[in-house]
Amino acid sequence: MPDKLINDRLLTALRRQPVDMTPVWIMRQAGRYLPEYRAARQRAGDFLTLCKTPELACEVTLQPVQRFDLDAAILFSDILTIPDAMGLGLRVVENKGPQFARPIQSGNDIRKLNVPDVESDLRYVMDAVRLIKRELQGKVPLIGFAGSPWTIATYMIEGESSKNFSKARGMLYGQPELMHLLLDVLSRAVTDYLKSQIAAGVDVVMIFDTWGGILSQAAYREFSLEYMQRIVQDIKAESRSKAVPVILFTKGGGLWIEDIAGSGCDAIGVDWTVDIGAARRRTGGKVALQGNLDTAVLYSSPATIRRQVAEVLAAFGEADGHVFNLGHGIHPDIDPDKVAVLVDAVHELSRPYHRN
Amino acid sequence: MPDKLINDRLLTALRRQPVDMTPVWIMRQAGRYLPEYRAARQRAGDFLTLCKTPELACEVTLQPVQRFDLDAAILFSDILTIPDAMGLGLRVVENKGPQFARPIQSGNDIRKLNVPDVESDLRYVMDAVRLIKRELQGKVPLIGFAGSPWTIATYMIEGESSKNFSKARGMLYGQPELMHLLLDVLSRAVTDYLKSQIAAGVDVVMIFDTWGGILSQAAYREFSLEYMQRIVQDIKAESRSKAVPVILFTKGGGLWIEDIAGSGCDAIGVDWTVDIGAARRRTGGKVALQGNLDTAVLYSSPATIRRQVAEVLAAFGEADGHVFNLGHGIHPDIDPDKVAVLVDAVHELSRPYHRN
């Protein structure tokens, strides 16, 4: 069970219970837009060392929480730690993104995959979680996370970032049974990984389905949502984990939020293309919603940022169950001072929505 | 008025009238997946020469119609001919996409822009249309097209393809009045351009809003749909043009099809993420729908292609007003024989839906 938190606004909102003001955190809040992050990154030498060294991961996780009045910290890590632990050999190349030394190239490659022993193979993540929890001293909750099986699979098959995901989408239609085999092993790995993060102390878990939105609705249900649902249900079936809220975020999944709400998750992340008021009506209070200011708003003036924050808050309205966030990760060229404007605007302007 | 067409299935379906089978054409059907296209491209030397030489543009426009039993030809051109004619200096770099020598960098750059004289500055496009119409001899209709003002604007501001469109989205929030100035001149240019294509003989026009889907719903309405609607209304207000069907295609616009249907367009292109049956119910027969097989299906076997075609046809159901297409442009590495399978499957498997 998590220790008592000084600021538990995030957890309360995720349970759709009343809060004094809308909690806010920011996707990629520990990231390149912060000079202190860039300094730590340079000291580490490369991105993966930052992920794999608990002291460094802890340091960058805490940076945005120290600088801004955020209502949550999120573990600094990467969605590709799992395939790296499966032996694919992850490298993260500056300005090019992730690459695997040994991508999946055949059915045999898939059949040889094993669920990693997360407690040993990904021990550096759990060590980071324990260290961060200690350093946070209950100030704000810590969010753990994993990539969705589909999203991890796309990288494993493409071998790197891709524009069209031709290989992964080709396998989905051409060899669906192989794709299911891969997604099955990945969903078991993600389940173990998230349970292990919870055991190490995270207060919330989030599944990033970054590439679910490139699928048709039928393929999304069969190849992405189905596996996320299994993970949610496995987590909720374990008494130690079941009180930990689970957030699902499918970028580009705005058409399917009714389906996502049926997965058993506690909250849905919605991207900036969705009207969050419409999303609330469509999900009917069944889940909390997280989002969804357009990241590009942060290129504009403080007055414009405040006005756009006000519009998102007004769109969501007076109901409980809103966690403010951007609609996707913050861009590296955003001025950090704009983030302060955003965070303060959310807290200040949301008070009237929480008067009851 | 267009001459009598031998195959007018496309026009009939766009008017939501009964056809014997569902018409089909393919976005980027004249493109790199065809060896005869690659040969013509090599002879031309570069992409823009292909666009700007009417004989070559005609040749590649006709290639897919000669090879497959398609129900339409689409003009071979590029959505960036307009800013090129405005003096931005378009280059298309192999494997990198379009680049402008003189992108928009200030409000002054925008204020200096003029609507090009499409009849002279873009005469090569109209010459190509006239030549293609002559060569087609009424076999199938010819689709003309333009980019949407918003989509053209993103390229003009970014200077090239972009991942995040930070500059364009930044201007939208930070200097909305400048963005509107740019969109206004572009919408007048697109209107002139499409009217001129219609005068030269195209039977249908389509507006490609490739990047409308990166906007929030409110921004989409204000900065993309509003301008497309003006264009549609201007075209429909002119007696010579008003009988020519207009198709709007916003990639990633599945959340907003009710809005799009209210623009006065005749048909909406829907991408592969949308359930086309749900789209039909949401638009209630107000417009025809075009789409929306996942392009990645073409990586699979003929049997799978046929099954997936059958699913799209079944999802749309027995109503009039369906034009079959992919959900986005065909990929360059698709085997052309798979396109033949697709086209024949659409014709064969759609007959039962058109029995009344």
XYZ file of C-alpha atoms in Angstrom:
712
model
C 0.000 0.000 0.000
C 1.344 3.442 -0.806
C 2.352 5.618 2.119
C 0.296 8.668 2.875
C 0.830 11.380 0.282
C 1.026 15.068 1.113
C -0.588 15.912 -2.236
C -2.991 13.185 -3.311
C -5.005 15.298 -5.751
C -4.018 13.091 -8.687
C -5.177 9.869 -7.033
C -8.404 11.471 -5.863
C -9.196 12.787 -9.338
C -8.368 9.416 -10.886
C -10.952 7.904 -8.513
C -13.414 10.583 -9.726
C -13.743 12.035 -6.257
C -13.853 15.760 -5.386
C -10.624 17.766 -5.317
C -9.906 21.414 -4.480
C -8.380 22.084 -7.879
C -7.643 20.068 -11.005
C -4.378 18.139 -10.705
C -1.849 18.620 -13.484
C 1.233 16.868 -14.762
C 2.829 16.896 -18.196
C 3.799 14.101 -20.527
C 7.608 14.167 -20.950
C 7.819 16.643 -18.071
C 11.299 15.260 -17.345
C 12.796 16.029 -20.704
C 14.918 18.006 -23.094
C 13.060 21.308 -22.697
C 14.651 21.587 -19.214
C 18.272 22.834 -19.091
C 18.888 20.777 -15.927
C 17.760 17.677 -17.835
C 20.128 18.434 -20.704
C 22.944 18.833 -18.201
C 22.190 15.465 -16.584
C 21.860 13.878 -19.999
C 25.284 15.203 -20.965
C 26.853 13.916 -17.752
C 25.280 10.501 -18.369
C 26.764 10.416 -21.868
C 23.714 8.854 -23.485
C 20.002 8.404 -23.026
C 20.054 4.754 -21.999
C 22.627 5.339 -19.272
C 20.238 7.912 -17.888
C 17.462 5.283 -17.850
C 19.638 2.501 -16.485
C 21.352 4.373 -13.643
C 18.850 4.690 -10.785
C 20.512 7.774 -9.282
C 20.369 9.600 -12.626
C 16.837 8.441 -13.414
C 15.824 9.645 -9.958
C 17.510 12.987 -10.460
C 15.749 13.773 -13.742
C 12.418 12.419 -12.479
C 12.529 14.930 -9.646
C 13.670 17.936 -11.699
C 10.254 19.087 -12.977
C 8.643 18.463 -9.590
C 11.244 20.713 -7.976
C 10.812 23.437 -10.572
C 7.009 23.468 -11.009
C 3.980 22.993 -8.785
C 3.117 19.685 -10.449
C 0.757 17.171 -8.863
C 2.715 14.093 -9.904
C 6.128 12.790 -10.791
C 6.506 10.246 -13.575
C 9.273 7.685 -13.587
C 11.993 8.596 -16.070
C 12.373 5.558 -18.299
C 11.552 4.360 -21.800
C 8.809 2.178 -23.252
C 11.466 -0.005 -24.909
C 13.141 -1.290 -21.739
C 11.105 -4.497 -22.112
C 12.328 -5.530 -25.578
C 15.814 -4.488 -24.504
C 15.479 -6.922 -21.584
C 14.269 -9.536 -24.091
C 17.616 -9.306 -25.856
C 16.883 -7.082 -28.868
C 19.716 -4.700 -28.075
C 18.251 -1.217 -27.751
C 20.223 1.841 -28.778
C 18.847 5.359 -28.722
C 20.450 7.426 -31.453
C 20.480 11.212 -31.045
C 17.849 12.861 -33.272
C 16.988 9.494 -34.798
C 15.227 7.750 -31.948
C 15.405 4.129 -30.843
C 16.992 1.359 -32.861
C 17.294 -2.359 -32.195
C 20.466 -4.263 -33.012
C 18.395 -7.449 -33.390
C 14.864 -6.592 -34.568
C 12.223 -9.270 -35.076
C 12.644 -10.607 -38.589
C 10.865 -13.941 -38.623
C 8.342 -16.133 -36.906
C 11.250 -17.969 -35.339
C 12.482 -14.752 -33.751
C 9.050 -14.355 -32.194
C 8.771 -17.956 -31.036
C 12.129 -17.685 -29.281
C 11.073 -14.686 -27.167
C 10.606 -15.151 -23.439
C 8.990 -12.965 -20.828
C 11.957 -11.352 -19.072
C 12.473 -11.806 -15.351
C 11.592 -8.226 -14.573
C 12.936 -8.355 -11.016
C 16.429 -9.102 -12.274
C 16.531 -8.027 -15.934
C 14.771 -4.746 -15.203
C 15.978 -4.346 -11.661
C 17.417 -0.933 -12.525
C 13.859 0.316 -13.064
C 12.640 -0.991 -9.718
C 15.710 0.448 -8.012
C 14.921 3.799 -9.577
C 11.315 3.591 -8.383
C 12.393 2.828 -4.809
C 14.925 5.635 -4.836
C 12.485 8.165 -6.292
C 9.795 7.228 -3.776
C 12.285 7.747 -0.973
C 13.420 11.099 -2.329
C 9.874 12.308 -2.993
C 9.010 11.870 0.691
C 5.332 11.672 -0.167
C 5.310 15.119 -1.761
C 3.383 13.940 -4.847
C 2.488 10.511 -6.226
C 4.797 8.683 -8.611
C 3.439 7.413 -11.927
C 4.953 4.233 -13.349
C 4.437 3.234 -16.931
C 4.940 0.836 -19.800
C 4.345 0.866 -23.525
C 1.341 -1.039 -24.824
C 2.077 -4.450 -26.339
C 1.088 -3.176 -29.809
C 3.297 -0.108 -29.546
C 6.289 -2.094 -28.305
C 5.670 -4.657 -31.054
C 5.781 -2.004 -33.782
C 9.290 -0.959 -32.720
C 10.444 -4.573 -32.383
C 9.269 -5.376 -35.904
C 10.309 -2.167 -37.635
C 13.631 -2.116 -35.763
C 13.332 1.651 -35.348
C 10.880 4.520 -35.592
C 8.838 4.341 -38.753
C 6.630 6.599 -40.800
C 4.195 4.035 -42.112
C 4.826 0.993 -39.887
C 4.585 -1.060 -43.049
C 6.227 -4.156 -41.604
C 4.149 -4.216 -38.433
C 0.878 -3.453 -40.195
C 1.822 -5.897 -42.939
C 2.326 -8.664 -40.375
C -0.957 -7.798 -38.703
C -2.887 -8.525 -41.883
C -0.554 -11.074 -43.435
C 0.405 -13.191 -40.405
C -2.067 -12.311 -37.681
C -1.312 -15.475 -35.683
C 2.350 -14.485 -35.410
C 1.374 -10.987 -34.360
C -0.861 -12.441 -31.667
C 1.988 -14.628 -30.444
C 4.195 -11.568 -30.107
C 1.474 -9.502 -28.426
C 0.754 -12.309 -26.004
C 4.335 -12.544 -24.758
C 4.544 -8.756 -24.592
C 1.337 -8.434 -22.620
C 2.617 -10.934 -20.075
C 5.882 -9.013 -19.858
C 4.097 -5.672 -19.432
C 1.862 -7.150 -16.726
C 4.856 -8.427 -14.760
C 6.662 -5.152 -15.297
C 3.819 -2.975 -14.041
C 3.102 -5.253 -11.082
C 6.756 -5.062 -10.192
C 6.734 -1.255 -10.432
C 3.688 -1.225 -8.168
C 5.441 -3.497 -5.674
C 8.418 -1.124 -5.767
C 6.142 1.764 -4.892
C 4.538 3.568 -7.850
C 1.131 5.016 -7.012
C -0.398 5.032 -10.499
C 0.444 3.191 -13.714
C -0.045 4.398 -17.241
C 0.118 2.433 -20.482
C 1.327 4.447 -23.463
C -0.246 3.165 -26.659
C 1.598 5.630 -28.828
C 0.849 3.833 -32.086
C -2.605 2.366 -31.489
C -4.013 5.275 -33.478
C -2.513 4.039 -36.740
C -4.884 1.067 -36.736
C -8.385 0.583 -38.093
C -11.054 0.325 -35.417
C -11.359 -3.443 -35.846
C -7.588 -3.924 -35.765
C -7.290 -1.627 -32.767
C -9.745 -3.748 -30.813
C -8.101 -7.023 -31.770
C -4.409 -6.094 -31.688
C -4.108 -3.282 -29.191
C -7.043 -2.800 -26.835
C -7.547 -6.517 -26.218
C -4.028 -6.843 -24.807
C -4.211 -3.668 -22.757
C -7.459 -4.962 -21.298
C -5.770 -8.226 -20.290
C -3.051 -6.251 -18.537
C -5.570 -4.072 -16.703
C -7.546 -7.097 -15.604
C -4.437 -8.962 -14.435
C -3.338 -5.961 -12.409
C -6.782 -5.485 -10.921
C -7.008 -9.190 -10.051
C -4.064 -8.937 -7.686
C -5.089 -7.612 -4.313
C -1.819 -5.753 -3.765
C -2.191 -3.905 -7.097
C -5.898 -3.427 -7.518
C -6.146 -0.107 -5.718
C -3.529 1.430 -8.032
C -5.245 3.457 -10.758
C -4.480 2.505 -14.345
C -4.484 5.104 -17.124
C -4.641 4.028 -20.783
C -3.495 6.486 -23.429
C -3.936 5.703 -27.099
C -2.650 8.631 -29.144
C -5.079 9.077 -32.028
C -7.645 6.904 -30.248
C -10.335 9.567 -29.856
C -12.762 7.643 -32.047
C -12.641 4.647 -29.734
C -12.910 6.005 -26.210
C -16.158 4.141 -25.527
C -14.282 0.898 -26.266
C -11.344 1.971 -24.109
C -13.645 2.876 -21.230
C -14.897 -0.703 -21.294
C -11.443 -2.129 -20.596
C -11.623 -1.769 -16.825
C -9.102 1.085 -16.714
C -9.599 3.942 -14.266
C -8.755 6.766 -16.645
C -8.255 7.470 -20.324
C -5.642 9.839 -21.651
C -7.097 11.823 -24.553
C -5.011 13.621 -27.124
C -5.528 17.222 -28.195
C -7.658 16.387 -31.243
C -10.531 15.335 -28.984
C -13.013 17.770 -27.474
C -12.675 16.700 -23.824
C -16.265 17.734 -23.079
C -17.511 15.440 -25.827
C -15.214 12.711 -24.474
C -16.740 13.123 -21.018
C -20.254 12.831 -22.396
C -19.277 9.806 -24.471
C -17.744 7.980 -21.493
C -20.507 9.073 -19.111
C -18.463 9.311 -15.920
C -17.342 5.696 -16.198
C -13.673 6.709 -16.185
C -11.585 9.747 -15.376
C -10.101 11.652 -18.311
C -6.581 12.989 -18.621
C -5.641 15.755 -21.009
C -5.639 17.505 -23.358
C -4.172 20.905 -24.149
C -2.477 21.161 -27.537
C 1.265 21.199 -26.819
C 1.650 23.912 -29.451
C -0.235 26.316 -27.183
C 3.013 26.542 -25.195
C 4.620 28.434 -28.087
C 2.312 31.369 -27.416
C 2.065 34.126 -24.813
C 1.142 33.626 -21.135
C -2.229 35.278 -21.814
C -2.974 32.861 -24.646
C -1.855 29.886 -22.567
C -4.204 30.927 -19.775
C -7.067 31.376 -22.221
C -6.501 27.964 -23.787
C -6.206 26.300 -20.360
C -9.511 27.948 -19.445
C -11.099 26.485 -22.580
C -10.034 22.936 -21.731
C -11.290 23.331 -18.156
C -14.597 24.762 -19.376
C -14.991 21.982 -21.935
C -14.596 19.367 -19.213
C -16.899 21.302 -16.909
C -17.807 20.791 -13.276
C -17.642 17.027 -13.018
C -15.075 15.139 -10.971
C -12.442 13.030 -12.684
C -10.286 15.417 -14.684
C -6.498 15.265 -14.677
C -5.010 18.100 -16.673
C -2.199 17.302 -19.084
C -1.027 18.130 -22.558
C -2.498 16.153 -25.430
C 0.911 14.607 -26.122
C 4.500 14.974 -24.906
C 5.980 18.434 -24.491
C 8.286 19.489 -27.340
C 12.006 19.973 -26.621
C 11.979 23.608 -27.806
C 9.369 24.858 -25.326
C 10.426 27.591 -22.873
C 10.201 26.118 -19.323
C 8.665 29.349 -18.045
C 5.616 28.581 -20.179
C 5.158 25.363 -18.236
C 5.028 27.351 -15.014
C 2.318 29.530 -16.564
C 0.381 26.432 -17.566
C 0.605 24.707 -14.172
C -0.391 27.809 -12.254
C -3.229 28.548 -14.674
C -4.654 25.053 -14.218
C -4.639 25.351 -10.447
C -5.992 28.867 -10.326
C -8.600 28.641 -13.053
C -9.929 25.228 -12.023
C -10.962 26.244 -8.492
C -14.443 27.450 -9.547
C -15.131 24.010 -11.032
C -14.559 22.311 -7.674
C -16.753 24.334 -5.311
C -19.318 21.730 -4.348
C -20.327 20.730 -68.884
C -18.413 17.470 -68.986
C -18.837 15.324 -72.051
C -20.685 12.051 -71.738
C -18.608 9.485 -69.871
C -18.489 5.811 -70.788
C -18.060 4.898 -67.100
C -19.825 7.409 -64.868
C -20.078 5.166 -61.792
C -17.948 7.542 -59.724
C -20.105 10.583 -60.464
C -23.291 8.643 -59.845
C -22.045 7.351 -56.492
C -20.873 10.833 -55.486
C -24.441 12.015 -56.159
C -25.644 9.151 -53.927
C -27.571 7.570 -56.754
C -27.754 3.822 -57.550
C -24.843 2.140 -59.324
C -24.302 -1.435 -60.517
C -21.194 -1.831 -58.400
C -19.142 0.317 -56.051
C -16.708 2.549 -57.943
C -13.078 2.397 -56.883
C -9.970 4.470 -57.337
C -6.843 4.694 -55.221
C -5.094 7.647 -53.639
C -1.634 7.951 -55.246
C -2.694 5.431 -57.888
C -0.232 7.123 -60.258
C 2.849 6.608 -58.171
C 6.068 4.909 -57.293
C 4.603 1.427 -56.764
C 4.191 1.223 -60.566
C 7.326 0.326 -62.581
C 6.027 2.353 -65.540
C 5.747 5.372 -63.248
C 9.292 4.935 -62.013
C 10.457 4.753 -65.624
C 8.647 7.982 -66.527
C 9.992 9.616 -63.398
C 13.512 8.662 -64.374
C 13.051 10.005 -67.895
C 11.718 13.272 -66.460
C 14.760 13.582 -64.215
C 12.856 14.877 -61.235
C 9.426 14.961 -59.698
C 8.572 18.556 -60.496
C 9.413 18.161 -64.172
C 6.909 15.334 -64.205
C 4.283 17.671 -62.735
C 5.155 20.607 -64.942
C 5.345 18.834 -68.298
C 1.772 18.207 -69.480
C 2.727 15.255 -71.719
C 4.495 13.514 -68.837
C 1.778 14.352 -66.305
C -0.742 12.958 -68.771
C 1.286 9.799 -69.309
C 1.552 8.935 -65.612
C -2.067 9.926 -64.934
C -3.183 7.358 -67.494
C -0.854 4.536 -66.403
C -2.998 3.099 -63.581
C -6.178 3.468 -65.632
C -4.574 1.448 -68.406
C -3.324 -1.243 -66.044
C -6.338 -1.637 -63.711
C -10.118 -1.520 -64.042
C -10.314 1.732 -62.070
C -13.384 3.964 -62.138
C -11.484 7.244 -62.173
C -8.247 8.897 -63.151
C -6.758 11.539 -60.897
C -4.630 14.350 -62.232
C -0.952 13.803 -61.529
C 0.217 16.909 -59.756
C 1.203 18.123 -56.300
C -0.585 20.048 -53.570
C 2.305 22.532 -53.457
C 1.969 23.894 -56.999
C 0.118 26.897 -55.541
C 2.842 28.147 -53.171
C 5.350 27.418 -55.930
C 3.326 29.734 -58.181
C 3.329 32.281 -55.355
C 7.106 32.435 -55.569
C 8.254 30.239 -52.663
C 10.509 28.122 -54.887
C 9.419 24.502 -54.500
C 11.927 21.689 -54.709
C 11.071 18.036 -54.136
C 14.048 16.206 -52.695
C 14.219 12.439 -53.166
C 13.295 10.596 -49.934
C 13.035 13.902 -48.089
C 9.903 15.397 -49.567
C 9.129 18.966 -50.516
C 11.237 21.956 -49.534
C 10.781 25.653 -50.165
C 13.723 27.877 -51.021
C 11.846 30.859 -49.553
C 9.521 29.689 -46.744
C 7.281 32.110 -44.884
C 9.319 33.586 -42.047
C 7.481 36.725 -41.008
C 4.246 38.592 -41.129
C 5.738 40.681 -43.917
C 6.271 37.560 -46.013
C 2.584 36.781 -45.580
C 1.401 40.306 -46.329
C 3.363 40.307 -49.575
C 1.682 37.171 -50.915
C -0.678 37.472 -53.860
C -3.175 35.084 -55.325
C -1.406 33.723 -58.392
C -2.937 34.114 -61.836
C -3.723 30.436 -62.148
C -4.420 30.607 -65.879
C -0.878 31.734 -66.587
C 1.208 30.782 -63.533
C -0.351 27.320 -63.339
C -1.108 26.934 -67.002
C 0.893 23.714 -67.105
C -1.733 22.131 -64.834
C -4.617 23.225 -67.049
C -2.748 22.052 -70.145
C -2.286 18.672 -68.490
C -5.999 18.495 -67.645
C -6.986 19.259 -71.240
C -4.544 16.710 -72.605
C -5.622 13.996 -70.158
C -9.295 14.597 -70.903
C -8.578 14.242 -74.622
C -6.593 11.058 -74.119
C -9.124 9.528 -71.742
C -11.804 9.787 -74.455
C -14.500 9.644 -71.800
C -13.379 6.241 -70.513
C -13.540 7.330 -66.860
C -13.938 10.688 -65.118
C -10.920 12.793 -64.221
C -10.490 14.014 -60.653
C -8.768 17.365 -60.133
C -7.465 18.417 -56.757
C -5.789 20.926 -54.499
C -4.384 20.948 -51.000
C -6.448 22.574 -48.283
C -5.385 26.085 -47.269
C -4.316 24.822 -43.824
C -2.261 21.966 -45.268
C -0.549 24.206 -47.824
C 0.093 26.774 -45.076
C 1.861 24.208 -42.869
C 4.396 23.505 -45.614
C 4.849 27.191 -46.411
C 5.586 27.972 -42.764
C 7.677 24.920 -41.901
C 9.551 25.156 -45.208
C 9.454 21.366 -45.522
C 7.774 18.268 -44.129
C 7.646 18.335 -40.362
C 7.042 15.922 -37.537
C 5.389 18.273 -35.072
C 4.493 21.292 -37.226
C 5.706 23.413 -34.333
C 6.071 26.616 -36.341
C 2.656 26.384 -37.990
C 0.856 25.359 -34.817
C 2.819 27.950 -32.881
C 1.667 30.686 -35.271
C -1.914 29.457 -35.036
C -1.998 30.079 -31.287
C 0.539 32.891 -31.089
C -0.413 34.998 -34.116
C -3.846 33.807 -35.198
C -4.534 36.974 -37.215
C -1.467 36.340 -39.372
C -2.491 32.737 -39.859
C -5.927 33.878 -40.982
C -4.345 36.316 -43.435
C -2.334 33.471 -44.944
C -5.312 31.106 -45.037
C -7.450 33.760 -46.664
C -5.073 34.309 -49.571
C -4.603 30.557 -49.929
C -8.321 29.868 -49.960
C -8.785 32.419 -52.750
C -5.931 30.821 -54.659
C -7.345 27.303 -54.191
C -10.784 28.478 -55.314
C -9.380 29.994 -58.513
C -7.239 26.930 -59.075
C -10.094 24.440 -58.744
C -12.457 26.555 -60.850
C -9.793 26.702 -63.498
C -9.304 22.927 -63.377
C -13.065 22.533 -63.753
C -13.088 24.895 -66.733
C -10.278 22.835 -68.260
C -12.366 19.694 -67.908
C -12.037 17.838 -64.598
C -15.224 16.025 -63.596
C -14.728 15.965 -59.821
C -12.538 17.970 -57.453
C -11.012 16.817 -54.208
C -9.389 18.878 -51.466
C -6.631 17.075 -49.591
C -6.457 18.290 -46.011
C -3.511 16.082 -45.175
C -2.639 17.879 -41.947
C -6.038 18.987 -40.643
C -5.931 16.012 -38.296
C -3.094 17.477 -36.225
C -5.411 20.201 -34.922
C -7.736 20.375 -31.946
C -11.416 20.308 -32.857
C -11.823 24.035 -32.226
C -8.691 24.879 -34.224
C -9.761 22.535 -37.019
C -13.067 24.342 -37.379
C -11.497 27.796 -37.307
C -8.306 27.238 -39.304
C -9.056 24.390 -41.683
C -12.725 23.568 -42.197
C -13.844 27.202 -42.361
C -11.602 27.821 -45.378
C -12.501 24.587 -47.128
C -16.152 25.512 -46.668
C -15.557 28.902 -48.313
C -13.953 27.153 -51.270
C -16.833 24.696 -51.597
C -19.365 27.474 -51.436
C -17.500 29.595 -53.988
C -17.311 26.665 -56.367
C -20.970 25.811 -55.887
C -21.983 29.446 -56.393
C -20.669 29.423 -59.946
C -23.167 27.922 -62.354
C -20.478 26.393 -64.568
C -18.893 24.605 -61.585
C -21.760 23.776 -59.311
C -22.583 20.382 -60.830
C -19.023 19.171 -60.232
C -18.883 17.059 -57.060
C -16.464 18.190 -54.355
C -14.776 15.675 -52.040
C -13.127 16.835 -48.800
C -10.541 14.579 -47.192
C -9.105 15.421 -43.793
C -6.673 12.692 -42.796
C -7.199 12.092 -39.084
C -10.522 13.941 -39.228
C -12.745 11.015 -38.239
C -13.886 12.749 -35.063
C -15.272 15.685 -37.015
C -17.185 14.219 -39.930
C -20.488 15.739 -38.792
C -18.819 19.153 -39.047
C -17.317 18.315 -42.436
C -20.677 17.113 -43.735
C -22.074 20.553 -42.953
C -19.626 22.276 -45.297
C -21.674 21.797 -48.448
C -19.318 19.209 -49.902
C -20.713 16.247 -51.824
C -18.499 13.595 -50.297
C -16.105 13.046 -47.420
C -12.965 10.978 -47.705
C -12.514 8.943 -44.525
C -9.236 7.438 -43.445
C -8.761 3.823 -42.354
C -9.081 4.537 -38.625
C -12.788 5.238 -39.048
C -15.468 2.534 -39.117
C -17.148 3.525 -42.386
C -20.480 2.127 -41.214
C -20.362 4.367 -38.157
C -19.376 7.264 -40.429
C -22.409 6.612 -42.603
C -24.720 6.606 -39.596
C -23.104 9.769 -38.237
C -23.523 11.640 -41.534
C -26.996 10.222 -42.184
C -26.881 10.081 -45.978
C -26.140 13.793 -46.220
C -22.926 13.147 -48.150
C -21.258 10.304 -50.009
C -18.290 8.644 -48.305
C -15.017 7.670 -49.886
C -12.704 5.071 -48.394
C -11.345 3.405 -46.439
C -9.336 0.181 -46.622
C -6.121 0.192 -44.580
C -3.312 0.503 -47.135
C -1.353 -2.083 -45.158
C -3.890 -4.731 -46.208
C -2.134 -4.686 -49.586
C 0.908 -6.322 -47.991
C -1.114 -9.493 -47.446
C -2.389 -12.343 -49.632
C -5.109 -12.026 -52.274
C -7.468 -13.977 -50.003
C -6.882 -11.579 -47.127
C -7.295 -8.569 -49.400
C -10.629 -9.920 -50.614
C -11.769 -10.570 -47.049
C -10.814 -7.074 -45.914
C -12.495 -5.499 -48.962
C -15.614 -7.476 -48.081
C -15.500 -6.095 -44.540
C -15.374 -2.472 -45.705
C -18.248 -3.093 -48.134
C -20.305 -4.802 -45.417
C -19.582 -2.013 -42.950
C -20.896 0.556 -45.426
C -23.854 -1.658 -46.262
C -26.565 -1.348 -48.896
C -26.915 2.415 -49.069
C -25.977 4.496 -52.116
C -23.058 6.888 -51.956
C -19.959 4.779 -51.409
C -16.754 5.310 -53.370
C -14.172 2.691 -52.501
C -10.630 3.820 -51.877
C -7.754 3.211 -49.534
C -7.720 5.110 -46.256
C -4.615 7.005 -47.387
C -2.152 6.969 -50.272
C -0.765 3.660 -51.494
C 2.771 2.899 -50.271
C 5.604 2.771 -52.822
C 6.549 -0.815 -51.909
C 3.176 -2.380 -52.722
C 3.079 -5.070 -55.423
C 0.915 -3.715 -58.295
C -0.735 -7.126 -58.693
C -2.301 -6.612 -55.282
C -4.014 -3.506 -56.615
C -5.585 -5.587 -59.357
C -6.882 -7.977 -56.699
C -8.312 -5.055 -54.753
C -10.044 -3.414 -57.716
C -11.566 -6.646 -58.942
C -12.678 -7.585 -55.431
C -14.465 -4.268 -54.977
C -16.354 -4.664 -58.230
C -17.235 -8.309 -57.730
C -18.072 -8.254 -54.039
C -20.069 -5.028 -54.149
C -22.677 -6.225 -56.663
C -24.970 -7.724 -53.987
C -25.135 -4.338 -52.288
C -26.528 -2.699 -55.411
C -29.406 -4.982 -56.375
C -32.344 -2.640 -55.879
